[in-house]
mmCIF file with all atom_site columns, C-alpha atoms in Angstrom:
data_model
loop_
_atom_site.group_PDB
_atom_site.id
_atom_site.type_symbol
_atom_site.label_atom_id
_atom_site.label_alt_id
_atom_site.label_comp_id
_atom_site.label_asym_id
_atom_site.label_entity_id
_atom_site.label_seq_id
_atom_site.pdbx_PDB_ins_code
_atom_site.Cartn_x
_atom_site.Cartn_y
_atom_site.Cartn_z
_atom_site.occupancy
_atom_site.B_iso_or_equiv
_atom_site.pdbx_formal_charge
_atom_site.auth_seq_id
_atom_site.auth_comp_id
_atom_site.auth_asym_id
_atom_site.auth_atom_id
_atom_site.pdbx_PDB_model_num
ATOM 1   C CA . ASP A 1 1   ? -4.856  -5.721  19.730  1.00 62.00 ? 1   ASP A CA 1
ATOM 2   C CA . THR A 1 2   ? -5.143  -4.483  16.140  1.00 67.00 ? 2   THR A CA 1
ATOM 3   C CA . ALA A 1 3   ? -1.928  -2.725  15.065  1.00 92.00 ? 3   ALA A CA 1
ATOM 4   C CA . VAL A 1 4   ? -3.433  -0.130  12.703  1.00 97.00 ? 4   VAL A CA 1
ATOM 5   C CA . SER A 1 5   ? -7.154  0.507   13.035  1.00 97.00 ? 5   SER A CA 1
ATOM 6   C CA . GLN A 1 6   ? -9.530  2.703   11.064  1.00 97.00 ? 6   GLN A CA 1
ATOM 7   C CA . THR A 1 7   ? -13.072 3.869   11.656  1.00 97.00 ? 7   THR A CA 1
ATOM 8   C CA . PRO A 1 8   ? -15.510 3.604   10.107  1.00 97.00 ? 8   PRO A CA 1
ATOM 9   C CA . LYS A 1 9   ? -15.049 0.545   7.896   1.00 97.00 ? 9   LYS A CA 1
ATOM 10  C CA . TYR A 1 10  ? -17.849 1.657   5.572   1.00 97.00 ? 10  TYR A CA 1
ATOM 11  C CA . LEU A 1 11  ? -19.047 5.194   4.910   1.00 97.00 ? 11  LEU A CA 1
ATOM 12  C CA . VAL A 1 12  ? -21.927 6.030   2.598   1.00 97.00 ? 12  VAL A CA 1
ATOM 13  C CA . THR A 1 13  ? -22.778 9.686   2.151   1.00 97.00 ? 13  THR A CA 1
ATOM 14  C CA . GLN A 1 14  ? -24.188 12.174  -0.307  1.00 97.00 ? 14  GLN A CA 1
ATOM 15  C CA . MET A 1 15  ? -22.376 14.634  -2.518  1.00 97.00 ? 15  MET A CA 1
ATOM 16  C CA . GLY A 1 16  ? -21.547 17.891  -0.812  1.00 97.00 ? 16  GLY A CA 1
ATOM 17  C CA . ASN A 1 17  ? -21.309 16.455  2.682   1.00 97.00 ? 17  ASN A CA 1
ATOM 18  C CA . ASP A 1 18  ? -18.254 16.660  4.935   1.00 97.00 ? 18  ASP A CA 1
ATOM 19  C CA . LYS A 1 19  ? -16.913 13.484  6.531   1.00 97.00 ? 19  LYS A CA 1
ATOM 20  C CA . SER A 1 20  ? -13.958 12.263  8.569   1.00 97.00 ? 20  SER A CA 1
ATOM 21  C CA . ILE A 1 21  ? -12.075 8.982   8.753   1.00 98.00 ? 21  ILE A CA 1
ATOM 22  C CA . LYS A 1 22  ? -10.032 8.168   11.827  1.00 97.00 ? 22  LYS A CA 1
ATOM 23  C CA . CYS A 1 23  ? -6.848  6.134   12.128  1.00 97.00 ? 23  CYS A CA 1
ATOM 24  C CA . GLU A 1 24  ? -4.956  4.919   15.155  1.00 97.00 ? 24  GLU A CA 1
ATOM 25  C CA . GLN A 1 25  ? -1.809  2.803   15.488  1.00 96.00 ? 25  GLN A CA 1
ATOM 26  C CA . ASN A 1 26  ? -0.527  1.122   18.641  1.00 96.00 ? 26  ASN A CA 1
ATOM 27  C CA . LEU A 1 27  ? 2.849   0.112   17.210  1.00 94.00 ? 27  LEU A CA 1
ATOM 28  C CA . GLY A 1 28  ? 4.734   3.102   18.569  1.00 93.00 ? 28  GLY A CA 1
ATOM 29  C CA . HIS A 1 29  ? 5.568   4.205   15.018  1.00 93.00 ? 29  HIS A CA 1
ATOM 30  C CA . ASP A 1 30  ? 6.526   7.792   14.252  1.00 91.00 ? 30  ASP A CA 1
ATOM 31  C CA . THR A 1 31  ? 5.239   7.999   10.665  1.00 92.00 ? 31  THR A CA 1
ATOM 32  C CA . MET A 1 32  ? 1.683   7.614   9.385   1.00 94.00 ? 32  MET A CA 1
ATOM 33  C CA . TYR A 1 33  ? 0.208   7.726   5.894   1.00 94.00 ? 33  TYR A CA 1
ATOM 34  C CA . TRP A 1 34  ? -3.043  7.985   4.000   1.00 96.00 ? 34  TRP A CA 1
ATOM 35  C CA . TYR A 1 35  ? -3.495  6.100   0.724   1.00 96.00 ? 35  TYR A CA 1
ATOM 36  C CA . LYS A 1 36  ? -6.343  6.024   -1.767  1.00 96.00 ? 36  LYS A CA 1
ATOM 37  C CA . GLN A 1 37  ? -7.198  2.803   -3.635  1.00 97.00 ? 37  GLN A CA 1
ATOM 38  C CA . ASP A 1 38  ? -9.413  3.348   -6.650  1.00 94.00 ? 38  ASP A CA 1
ATOM 39  C CA . SER A 1 39  ? -11.841 0.963   -8.326  1.00 92.00 ? 39  SER A CA 1
ATOM 40  C CA . LYS A 1 40  ? -8.984  -0.572  -10.338 1.00 91.00 ? 40  LYS A CA 1
ATOM 41  C CA . LYS A 1 41  ? -7.161  -1.280  -7.074  1.00 92.00 ? 41  LYS A CA 1
ATOM 42  C CA . PHE A 1 42  ? -4.428  1.250   -7.800  1.00 94.00 ? 42  PHE A CA 1
ATOM 43  C CA . LEU A 1 43  ? -2.821  2.414   -4.538  1.00 95.00 ? 43  LEU A CA 1
ATOM 44  C CA . LYS A 1 44  ? -1.601  5.994   -4.355  1.00 93.00 ? 44  LYS A CA 1
ATOM 45  C CA . ILE A 1 45  ? -0.158  7.890   -1.445  1.00 93.00 ? 45  ILE A CA 1
ATOM 46  C CA . MET A 1 46  ? -1.961  11.049  -0.388  1.00 94.00 ? 46  MET A CA 1
ATOM 47  C CA . PHE A 1 47  ? -0.257  12.288  2.789   1.00 91.00 ? 47  PHE A CA 1
ATOM 48  C CA . SER A 1 48  ? 2.419   11.364  5.277   1.00 90.00 ? 48  SER A CA 1
ATOM 49  C CA . TYR A 1 49  ? 3.053   12.676  8.773   1.00 89.00 ? 49  TYR A CA 1
ATOM 50  C CA . ASN A 1 50  ? 6.162   12.145  10.859  1.00 87.00 ? 50  ASN A CA 1
ATOM 51  C CA . ASN A 1 51  ? 5.681   12.811  14.562  1.00 82.00 ? 51  ASN A CA 1
ATOM 52  C CA . LYS A 1 52  ? 2.722   15.120  13.833  1.00 81.00 ? 52  LYS A CA 1
ATOM 53  C CA . GLU A 1 53  ? 4.561   17.002  11.072  1.00 85.00 ? 53  GLU A CA 1
ATOM 54  C CA . LEU A 1 54  ? 3.387   16.853  7.449   1.00 86.00 ? 54  LEU A CA 1
ATOM 55  C CA . ILE A 1 55  ? 6.188   15.485  5.261   1.00 84.00 ? 55  ILE A CA 1
ATOM 56  C CA . ILE A 1 56  ? 4.438   14.220  2.118   1.00 82.00 ? 56  ILE A CA 1
ATOM 57  C CA . ASN A 1 57  ? 1.564   16.060  0.493   1.00 82.00 ? 57  ASN A CA 1
ATOM 58  C CA . GLU A 1 58  ? 0.764   14.705  -2.940  1.00 83.00 ? 58  GLU A CA 1
ATOM 59  C CA . THR A 1 59  ? -1.369  16.454  -5.516  1.00 78.00 ? 59  THR A CA 1
ATOM 60  C CA . VAL A 1 60  ? -4.618  16.080  -3.631  1.00 87.00 ? 60  VAL A CA 1
ATOM 61  C CA . PRO A 1 61  ? -7.537  18.543  -3.746  1.00 89.00 ? 61  PRO A CA 1
ATOM 62  C CA . ASN A 1 62  ? -7.470  20.876  -0.767  1.00 90.00 ? 62  ASN A CA 1
ATOM 63  C CA . ARG A 1 63  ? -10.883 19.501  0.190   1.00 95.00 ? 63  ARG A CA 1
ATOM 64  C CA . PHE A 1 64  ? -8.816  16.762  1.817   1.00 95.00 ? 64  PHE A CA 1
ATOM 65  C CA . SER A 1 65  ? -7.205  17.815  5.078   1.00 93.00 ? 65  SER A CA 1
ATOM 66  C CA . PRO A 1 66  ? -5.223  15.462  7.309   1.00 93.00 ? 66  PRO A CA 1
ATOM 67  C CA . LYS A 1 67  ? -4.869  16.138  11.006  1.00 92.00 ? 67  LYS A CA 1
ATOM 68  C CA . SER A 1 68  ? -2.508  14.469  13.440  1.00 92.00 ? 68  SER A CA 1
ATOM 69  C CA . PRO A 1 69  ? -3.369  15.242  17.080  1.00 91.00 ? 69  PRO A CA 1
ATOM 70  C CA . ASP A 1 70  ? -0.516  12.989  18.240  1.00 91.00 ? 70  ASP A CA 1
ATOM 71  C CA . LYS A 1 71  ? 1.858   10.551  16.625  1.00 89.00 ? 71  LYS A CA 1
ATOM 72  C CA . ALA A 1 72  ? -0.498  7.599   17.184  1.00 94.00 ? 72  ALA A CA 1
ATOM 73  C CA . HIS A 1 73  ? -3.417  9.194   15.325  1.00 95.00 ? 73  HIS A CA 1
ATOM 74  C CA . LEU A 1 74  ? -3.895  10.522  11.815  1.00 95.00 ? 74  LEU A CA 1
ATOM 75  C CA . ASN A 1 75  ? -7.363  11.566  10.739  1.00 96.00 ? 75  ASN A CA 1
ATOM 76  C CA . LEU A 1 76  ? -8.584  12.506  7.278   1.00 96.00 ? 76  LEU A CA 1
ATOM 77  C CA . HIS A 1 77  ? -11.281 15.117  6.834   1.00 97.00 ? 77  HIS A CA 1
ATOM 78  C CA . ILE A 1 78  ? -12.953 15.548  3.459   1.00 96.00 ? 78  ILE A CA 1
ATOM 79  C CA . ASN A 1 79  ? -15.066 18.591  2.631   1.00 96.00 ? 79  ASN A CA 1
ATOM 80  C CA . SER A 1 80  ? -17.694 18.897  -0.091  1.00 97.00 ? 80  SER A CA 1
ATOM 81  C CA . LEU A 1 81  ? -17.560 15.249  -1.092  1.00 97.00 ? 81  LEU A CA 1
ATOM 82  C CA . GLU A 1 82  ? -17.701 14.440  -4.809  1.00 97.00 ? 82  GLU A CA 1
ATOM 83  C CA . LEU A 1 83  ? -18.614 11.248  -6.671  1.00 96.00 ? 83  LEU A CA 1
ATOM 84  C CA . GLY A 1 84  ? -14.958 10.782  -7.650  1.00 94.00 ? 84  GLY A CA 1
ATOM 85  C CA . ASP A 1 85  ? -13.969 10.571  -3.999  1.00 96.00 ? 85  ASP A CA 1
ATOM 86  C CA . SER A 1 86  ? -15.551 7.116   -3.824  1.00 97.00 ? 86  SER A CA 1
ATOM 87  C CA . ALA A 1 87  ? -12.707 4.708   -3.087  1.00 97.00 ? 87  ALA A CA 1
ATOM 88  C CA . VAL A 1 88  ? -11.113 2.690   -0.320  1.00 98.00 ? 88  VAL A CA 1
ATOM 89  C CA . TYR A 1 89  ? -8.891  4.778   1.931   1.00 98.00 ? 89  TYR A CA 1
ATOM 90  C CA . PHE A 1 90  ? -6.065  3.094   3.795   1.00 98.00 ? 90  PHE A CA 1
ATOM 91  C CA . CYS A 1 91  ? -4.079  4.351   6.712   1.00 97.00 ? 91  CYS A CA 1
ATOM 92  C CA . ALA A 1 92  ? -0.565  2.980   7.250   1.00 96.00 ? 92  ALA A CA 1
ATOM 93  C CA . SER A 1 93  ? 2.290   3.491   9.675   1.00 95.00 ? 93  SER A CA 1
ATOM 94  C CA . SER A 1 94  ? 6.039   2.860   9.774   1.00 93.00 ? 94  SER A CA 1
ATOM 95  C CA . PRO A 1 95  ? 8.839   3.196   12.301  1.00 90.00 ? 95  PRO A CA 1
ATOM 96  C CA . ALA A 1 96  ? 10.944  6.331   12.008  1.00 77.00 ? 96  ALA A CA 1
ATOM 97  C CA . GLY A 1 97  ? 13.671  6.009   9.390   1.00 67.00 ? 97  GLY A CA 1
ATOM 98  C CA . ILE A 1 98  ? 12.531  2.526   8.338   1.00 74.00 ? 98  ILE A CA 1
ATOM 99  C CA . ASP A 1 99  ? 10.566  1.876   5.195   1.00 80.00 ? 99  ASP A CA 1
ATOM 100 C CA . GLU A 1 100 ? 8.283   -0.997  6.226   1.00 92.00 ? 100 GLU A CA 1
ATOM 101 C CA . GLN A 1 101 ? 4.719   0.229   6.156   1.00 94.00 ? 101 GLN A CA 1
ATOM 102 C CA . TYR A 1 102 ? 1.863   -1.539  7.899   1.00 95.00 ? 102 TYR A CA 1
ATOM 103 C CA . PHE A 1 103 ? -1.630  -0.959  6.605   1.00 97.00 ? 103 PHE A CA 1
ATOM 104 C CA . GLY A 1 104 ? -4.977  -0.694  8.317   1.00 97.00 ? 104 GLY A CA 1
ATOM 105 C CA . PRO A 1 105 ? -8.091  -2.573  7.134   1.00 97.00 ? 105 PRO A CA 1
ATOM 106 C CA . GLY A 1 106 ? -9.373  0.309   5.012   1.00 97.00 ? 106 GLY A CA 1
ATOM 107 C CA . THR A 1 107 ? -12.459 2.513   4.884   1.00 98.00 ? 107 THR A CA 1
ATOM 108 C CA . ARG A 1 108 ? -14.745 2.082   1.897   1.00 98.00 ? 108 ARG A CA 1
ATOM 109 C CA . LEU A 1 109 ? -16.204 5.487   1.071   1.00 98.00 ? 109 LEU A CA 1
ATOM 110 C CA . THR A 1 110 ? -19.196 5.635   -1.260  1.00 98.00 ? 110 THR A CA 1
ATOM 111 C CA . VAL A 1 111 ? -20.466 9.019   -2.376  1.00 97.00 ? 111 VAL A CA 1
ATOM 112 C CA . THR A 1 112 ? -23.940 9.029   -3.924  1.00 96.00 ? 112 THR A CA 1
ATOM 113 C CA . GLY B 2 1   ? 7.641   11.134  -12.957 1.00 75.00 ? 1   GLY B CA 1
ATOM 114 C CA . GLU B 2 2   ? 8.508   8.042   -10.992 1.00 83.00 ? 2   GLU B CA 1
ATOM 115 C CA . ASN B 2 3   ? 6.556   4.911   -11.772 1.00 92.00 ? 3   ASN B CA 1
ATOM 116 C CA . VAL B 2 4   ? 6.493   1.170   -11.186 1.00 96.00 ? 4   VAL B CA 1
ATOM 117 C CA . GLU B 2 5   ? 5.277   -1.236  -13.853 1.00 97.00 ? 5   GLU B CA 1
ATOM 118 C CA . GLN B 2 6   ? 3.971   -4.643  -12.752 1.00 98.00 ? 6   GLN B CA 1
ATOM 119 C CA . HIS B 2 7   ? 3.218   -7.730  -14.881 1.00 97.00 ? 7   HIS B CA 1
ATOM 120 C CA . PRO B 2 8   ? 1.139   -9.741  -15.362 1.00 97.00 ? 8   PRO B CA 1
ATOM 121 C CA . SER B 2 9   ? -2.116  -8.152  -14.240 1.00 97.00 ? 9   SER B CA 1
ATOM 122 C CA . THR B 2 10  ? -3.681  -11.595 -13.754 1.00 98.00 ? 10  THR B CA 1
ATOM 123 C CA . LEU B 2 11  ? -2.047  -14.961 -13.177 1.00 98.00 ? 11  LEU B CA 1
ATOM 124 C CA . SER B 2 12  ? -3.697  -18.338 -12.841 1.00 98.00 ? 12  SER B CA 1
ATOM 125 C CA . VAL B 2 13  ? -1.737  -21.411 -11.720 1.00 98.00 ? 13  VAL B CA 1
ATOM 126 C CA . GLN B 2 14  ? -2.461  -24.910 -10.544 1.00 98.00 ? 14  GLN B CA 1
ATOM 127 C CA . GLU B 2 15  ? -1.893  -25.727 -6.908  1.00 97.00 ? 15  GLU B CA 1
ATOM 128 C CA . GLY B 2 16  ? 1.702   -26.783 -6.405  1.00 97.00 ? 16  GLY B CA 1
ATOM 129 C CA . ASP B 2 17  ? 3.033   -24.816 -9.366  1.00 97.00 ? 17  ASP B CA 1
ATOM 130 C CA . SER B 2 18  ? 5.260   -21.757 -9.063  1.00 98.00 ? 18  SER B CA 1
ATOM 131 C CA . ALA B 2 19  ? 4.160   -18.170 -9.679  1.00 98.00 ? 19  ALA B CA 1
ATOM 132 C CA . VAL B 2 20  ? 6.369   -15.277 -10.751 1.00 98.00 ? 20  VAL B CA 1
ATOM 133 C CA . ILE B 2 21  ? 5.421   -11.594 -10.752 1.00 98.00 ? 21  ILE B CA 1
ATOM 134 C CA . LYS B 2 22  ? 7.730   -8.988  -12.234 1.00 98.00 ? 22  LYS B CA 1
ATOM 135 C CA . CYS B 2 23  ? 8.161   -5.259  -11.644 1.00 98.00 ? 23  CYS B CA 1
ATOM 136 C CA . THR B 2 24  ? 10.300  -2.527  -13.128 1.00 98.00 ? 24  THR B CA 1
ATOM 137 C CA . TYR B 2 25  ? 10.937  0.878   -11.607 1.00 96.00 ? 25  TYR B CA 1
ATOM 138 C CA . SER B 2 26  ? 12.138  4.190   -12.988 1.00 93.00 ? 26  SER B CA 1
ATOM 139 C CA . ASP B 2 27  ? 13.866  6.000   -10.074 1.00 90.00 ? 27  ASP B CA 1
ATOM 140 C CA . SER B 2 28  ? 17.527  4.972   -9.920  1.00 89.00 ? 28  SER B CA 1
ATOM 141 C CA . ALA B 2 29  ? 17.633  6.287   -6.327  1.00 89.00 ? 29  ALA B CA 1
ATOM 142 C CA . SER B 2 30  ? 15.064  3.710   -5.152  1.00 91.00 ? 30  SER B CA 1
ATOM 143 C CA . ASN B 2 31  ? 16.600  1.529   -2.465  1.00 90.00 ? 31  ASN B CA 1
ATOM 144 C CA . TYR B 2 32  ? 13.711  -0.331  -0.843  1.00 93.00 ? 32  TYR B CA 1
ATOM 145 C CA . PHE B 2 33  ? 11.339  -2.755  -2.578  1.00 96.00 ? 33  PHE B CA 1
ATOM 146 C CA . PRO B 2 34  ? 8.455   -4.306  -0.603  1.00 97.00 ? 34  PRO B CA 1
ATOM 147 C CA . TRP B 2 35  ? 5.815   -6.756  -1.742  1.00 98.00 ? 35  TRP B CA 1
ATOM 148 C CA . TYR B 2 36  ? 2.284   -6.716  -0.386  1.00 98.00 ? 36  TYR B CA 1
ATOM 149 C CA . LYS B 2 37  ? -0.534  -9.278  -0.463  1.00 98.00 ? 37  LYS B CA 1
ATOM 150 C CA . GLN B 2 38  ? -4.088  -7.982  -0.376  1.00 98.00 ? 38  GLN B CA 1
ATOM 151 C CA . GLU B 2 39  ? -6.946  -10.353 0.284   1.00 97.00 ? 39  GLU B CA 1
ATOM 152 C CA . LEU B 2 40  ? -10.500 -9.401  -0.552  1.00 94.00 ? 40  LEU B CA 1
ATOM 153 C CA . GLY B 2 41  ? -11.860 -6.762  1.801   1.00 93.00 ? 41  GLY B CA 1
ATOM 154 C CA . LYS B 2 42  ? -8.600  -6.380  3.703   1.00 95.00 ? 42  LYS B CA 1
ATOM 155 C CA . GLY B 2 43  ? -5.653  -4.029  3.791   1.00 97.00 ? 43  GLY B CA 1
ATOM 156 C CA . PRO B 2 44  ? -2.339  -4.791  2.051   1.00 97.00 ? 44  PRO B CA 1
ATOM 157 C CA . GLN B 2 45  ? -0.104  -7.041  4.127   1.00 97.00 ? 45  GLN B CA 1
ATOM 158 C CA . LEU B 2 46  ? 3.691   -6.822  3.869   1.00 96.00 ? 46  LEU B CA 1
ATOM 159 C CA . ILE B 2 47  ? 4.972   -10.286 2.927   1.00 97.00 ? 47  ILE B CA 1
ATOM 160 C CA . ILE B 2 48  ? 8.604   -9.713  1.984   1.00 97.00 ? 48  ILE B CA 1
ATOM 161 C CA . ASP B 2 49  ? 10.922  -6.851  1.126   1.00 96.00 ? 49  ASP B CA 1
ATOM 162 C CA . ILE B 2 50  ? 14.420  -6.329  -0.213  1.00 95.00 ? 50  ILE B CA 1
ATOM 163 C CA . ARG B 2 51  ? 16.908  -3.488  -0.044  1.00 92.00 ? 51  ARG B CA 1
ATOM 164 C CA . SER B 2 52  ? 19.265  -2.376  -2.770  1.00 85.00 ? 52  SER B CA 1
ATOM 165 C CA . ASN B 2 53  ? 22.369  -3.872  -1.180  1.00 85.00 ? 53  ASN B CA 1
ATOM 166 C CA . VAL B 2 54  ? 20.950  -7.397  -1.535  1.00 84.00 ? 54  VAL B CA 1
ATOM 167 C CA . GLY B 2 55  ? 20.288  -9.362  -4.719  1.00 91.00 ? 55  GLY B CA 1
ATOM 168 C CA . GLU B 2 56  ? 17.978  -12.033 -3.362  1.00 95.00 ? 56  GLU B CA 1
ATOM 169 C CA . LYS B 2 57  ? 15.968  -12.770 -0.227  1.00 94.00 ? 57  LYS B CA 1
ATOM 170 C CA . LYS B 2 58  ? 13.961  -15.850 0.681   1.00 96.00 ? 58  LYS B CA 1
ATOM 171 C CA . ASP B 2 59  ? 11.333  -16.593 3.301   1.00 95.00 ? 59  ASP B CA 1
ATOM 172 C CA . GLN B 2 60  ? 9.952   -20.136 3.159   1.00 96.00 ? 60  GLN B CA 1
ATOM 173 C CA . ARG B 2 61  ? 8.005   -20.429 -0.130  1.00 97.00 ? 61  ARG B CA 1
ATOM 174 C CA . ILE B 2 62  ? 8.474   -16.779 -1.072  1.00 98.00 ? 62  ILE B CA 1
ATOM 175 C CA . ALA B 2 63  ? 11.562  -15.219 -2.625  1.00 98.00 ? 63  ALA B CA 1
ATOM 176 C CA . VAL B 2 64  ? 12.356  -11.852 -4.130  1.00 98.00 ? 64  VAL B CA 1
ATOM 177 C CA . THR B 2 65  ? 15.175  -11.018 -6.548  1.00 97.00 ? 65  THR B CA 1
ATOM 178 C CA . LEU B 2 66  ? 16.513  -7.582  -7.436  1.00 96.00 ? 66  LEU B CA 1
ATOM 179 C CA . ASN B 2 67  ? 18.525  -6.459  -10.443 1.00 95.00 ? 67  ASN B CA 1
ATOM 180 C CA . LYS B 2 68  ? 19.504  -2.827  -9.785  1.00 93.00 ? 68  LYS B CA 1
ATOM 181 C CA . THR B 2 69  ? 21.277  -2.439  -13.100 1.00 93.00 ? 69  THR B CA 1
ATOM 182 C CA . ALA B 2 70  ? 18.179  -3.380  -15.034 1.00 94.00 ? 70  ALA B CA 1
ATOM 183 C CA . LYS B 2 71  ? 15.877  -1.745  -12.435 1.00 95.00 ? 71  LYS B CA 1
ATOM 184 C CA . HIS B 2 72  ? 13.663  -4.745  -12.033 1.00 95.00 ? 72  HIS B CA 1
ATOM 185 C CA . PHE B 2 73  ? 12.643  -7.042  -9.229  1.00 97.00 ? 73  PHE B CA 1
ATOM 186 C CA . SER B 2 74  ? 10.526  -10.156 -9.036  1.00 98.00 ? 74  SER B CA 1
ATOM 187 C CA . LEU B 2 75  ? 8.436   -12.150 -6.576  1.00 98.00 ? 75  LEU B CA 1
ATOM 188 C CA . HIS B 2 76  ? 8.617   -15.928 -6.720  1.00 98.00 ? 76  HIS B CA 1
ATOM 189 C CA . ILE B 2 77  ? 6.116   -18.145 -4.936  1.00 98.00 ? 77  ILE B CA 1
ATOM 190 C CA . THR B 2 78  ? 6.829   -21.876 -4.976  1.00 97.00 ? 78  THR B CA 1
ATOM 191 C CA . GLU B 2 79  ? 4.457   -24.744 -4.187  1.00 98.00 ? 79  GLU B CA 1
ATOM 192 C CA . THR B 2 80  ? 1.460   -22.458 -4.455  1.00 98.00 ? 80  THR B CA 1
ATOM 193 C CA . GLN B 2 81  ? -1.605  -23.141 -2.337  1.00 97.00 ? 81  GLN B CA 1
ATOM 194 C CA . PRO B 2 82  ? -5.215  -21.942 -2.736  1.00 96.00 ? 82  PRO B CA 1
ATOM 195 C CA . GLU B 2 83  ? -4.719  -19.557 0.195   1.00 97.00 ? 83  GLU B CA 1
ATOM 196 C CA . ASP B 2 84  ? -2.047  -17.755 -1.850  1.00 98.00 ? 84  ASP B CA 1
ATOM 197 C CA . SER B 2 85  ? -4.874  -16.449 -4.045  1.00 98.00 ? 85  SER B CA 1
ATOM 198 C CA . ALA B 2 86  ? -4.958  -12.660 -3.630  1.00 98.00 ? 86  ALA B CA 1
ATOM 199 C CA . VAL B 2 87  ? -3.829  -9.430  -5.287  1.00 98.00 ? 87  VAL B CA 1
ATOM 200 C CA . TYR B 2 88  ? -0.086  -8.851  -5.010  1.00 98.00 ? 88  TYR B CA 1
ATOM 201 C CA . PHE B 2 89  ? 1.515   -5.409  -5.210  1.00 98.00 ? 89  PHE B CA 1
ATOM 202 C CA . CYS B 2 90  ? 5.137   -4.477  -5.669  1.00 98.00 ? 90  CYS B CA 1
ATOM 203 C CA . ALA B 2 91  ? 6.405   -1.062  -4.607  1.00 97.00 ? 91  ALA B CA 1
ATOM 204 C CA . ALA B 2 92  ? 9.584   0.997   -4.755  1.00 95.00 ? 92  ALA B CA 1
ATOM 205 C CA . SER B 2 93  ? 10.777  3.759   -2.457  1.00 92.00 ? 93  SER B CA 1
ATOM 206 C CA . ILE B 2 94  ? 11.314  7.152   -4.025  1.00 86.00 ? 94  ILE B CA 1
ATOM 207 C CA . GLY B 2 95  ? 14.715  8.714   -3.523  1.00 72.00 ? 95  GLY B CA 1
ATOM 208 C CA . ASN B 2 96  ? 14.899  10.513  -0.194  1.00 68.00 ? 96  ASN B CA 1
ATOM 209 C CA . GLN B 2 97  ? 11.223  11.408  0.089   1.00 66.00 ? 97  GLN B CA 1
ATOM 210 C CA . GLY B 2 98  ? 10.622  10.255  3.629   1.00 64.00 ? 98  GLY B CA 1
ATOM 211 C CA . GLY B 2 99  ? 9.196   6.794   3.112   1.00 77.00 ? 99  GLY B CA 1
ATOM 212 C CA . LYS B 2 100 ? 7.223   7.522   -0.050  1.00 88.00 ? 100 LYS B CA 1
ATOM 213 C CA . LEU B 2 101 ? 6.358   4.327   -1.917  1.00 92.00 ? 101 LEU B CA 1
ATOM 214 C CA . ILE B 2 102 ? 5.180   4.057   -5.506  1.00 94.00 ? 102 ILE B CA 1
ATOM 215 C CA . PHE B 2 103 ? 3.049   0.959   -6.076  1.00 96.00 ? 103 PHE B CA 1
ATOM 216 C CA . GLY B 2 104 ? 2.672   -1.240  -9.120  1.00 97.00 ? 104 GLY B CA 1
ATOM 217 C CA . GLN B 2 105 ? -0.742  -1.851  -10.625 1.00 97.00 ? 105 GLN B CA 1
ATOM 218 C CA . GLY B 2 106 ? -1.231  -5.192  -8.864  1.00 97.00 ? 106 GLY B CA 1
ATOM 219 C CA . THR B 2 107 ? -1.394  -8.831  -9.959  1.00 98.00 ? 107 THR B CA 1
ATOM 220 C CA . GLU B 2 108 ? -4.452  -10.923 -9.244  1.00 98.00 ? 108 GLU B CA 1
ATOM 221 C CA . LEU B 2 109 ? -3.156  -14.418 -8.502  1.00 98.00 ? 109 LEU B CA 1
ATOM 222 C CA . SER B 2 110 ? -5.562  -17.341 -8.638  1.00 98.00 ? 110 SER B CA 1
ATOM 223 C CA . VAL B 2 111 ? -4.393  -20.761 -7.446  1.00 98.00 ? 111 VAL B CA 1
ATOM 224 C CA . LYS B 2 112 ? -6.693  -23.534 -8.617  1.00 96.00 ? 112 LYS B CA 1
ATOM 225 C CA . PRO B 2 113 ? -6.946  -26.652 -6.436  1.00 93.00 ? 113 PRO B CA 1
#
């Protein structure tokens, strides 16, 4: 009955590969987000979707492409992975028009 | 650009003491200020939040205060317990940018038994 879930929890891959992280929420929320947490634990928003529409797109390399097949899912695809992409990626969701955001457990990506 | 400054970066207290974490923000249009607790290996968990029309909010041992004029807000934890040990993040909403939050740098709180 997890509210916001992510898969996989750990992802180890080599430079140059393409990988995807999946996120699902069962809270009935309209808005979903992707955050990146670096090695110093700094949390920074990457993308936000509201009801499948992109509404926030921060300065992120275009190797990162979010996709929202429906309002309960927001996936993150990363092309040509680089060492600097190593981080923990968090998905979050919030009800429409309300600011409370609820985070998933995170995906630790390690690029070797 | 918009930013949120958080202090201290680390805080160590004895069990039963109080802990205070302070944040300042730059965007005068910010109107929502949540606090998150992140335990090791887990995602941030919303513990309390405050909106700009309120100066103080309390939930059991946790309280948050907001001074909009000075653009700063604080988290107060009373009667700390070892299970309060975690990294705490403050955040501020950014104007009318659809739920965008800017996070502080985090405070690692250690409560010694």
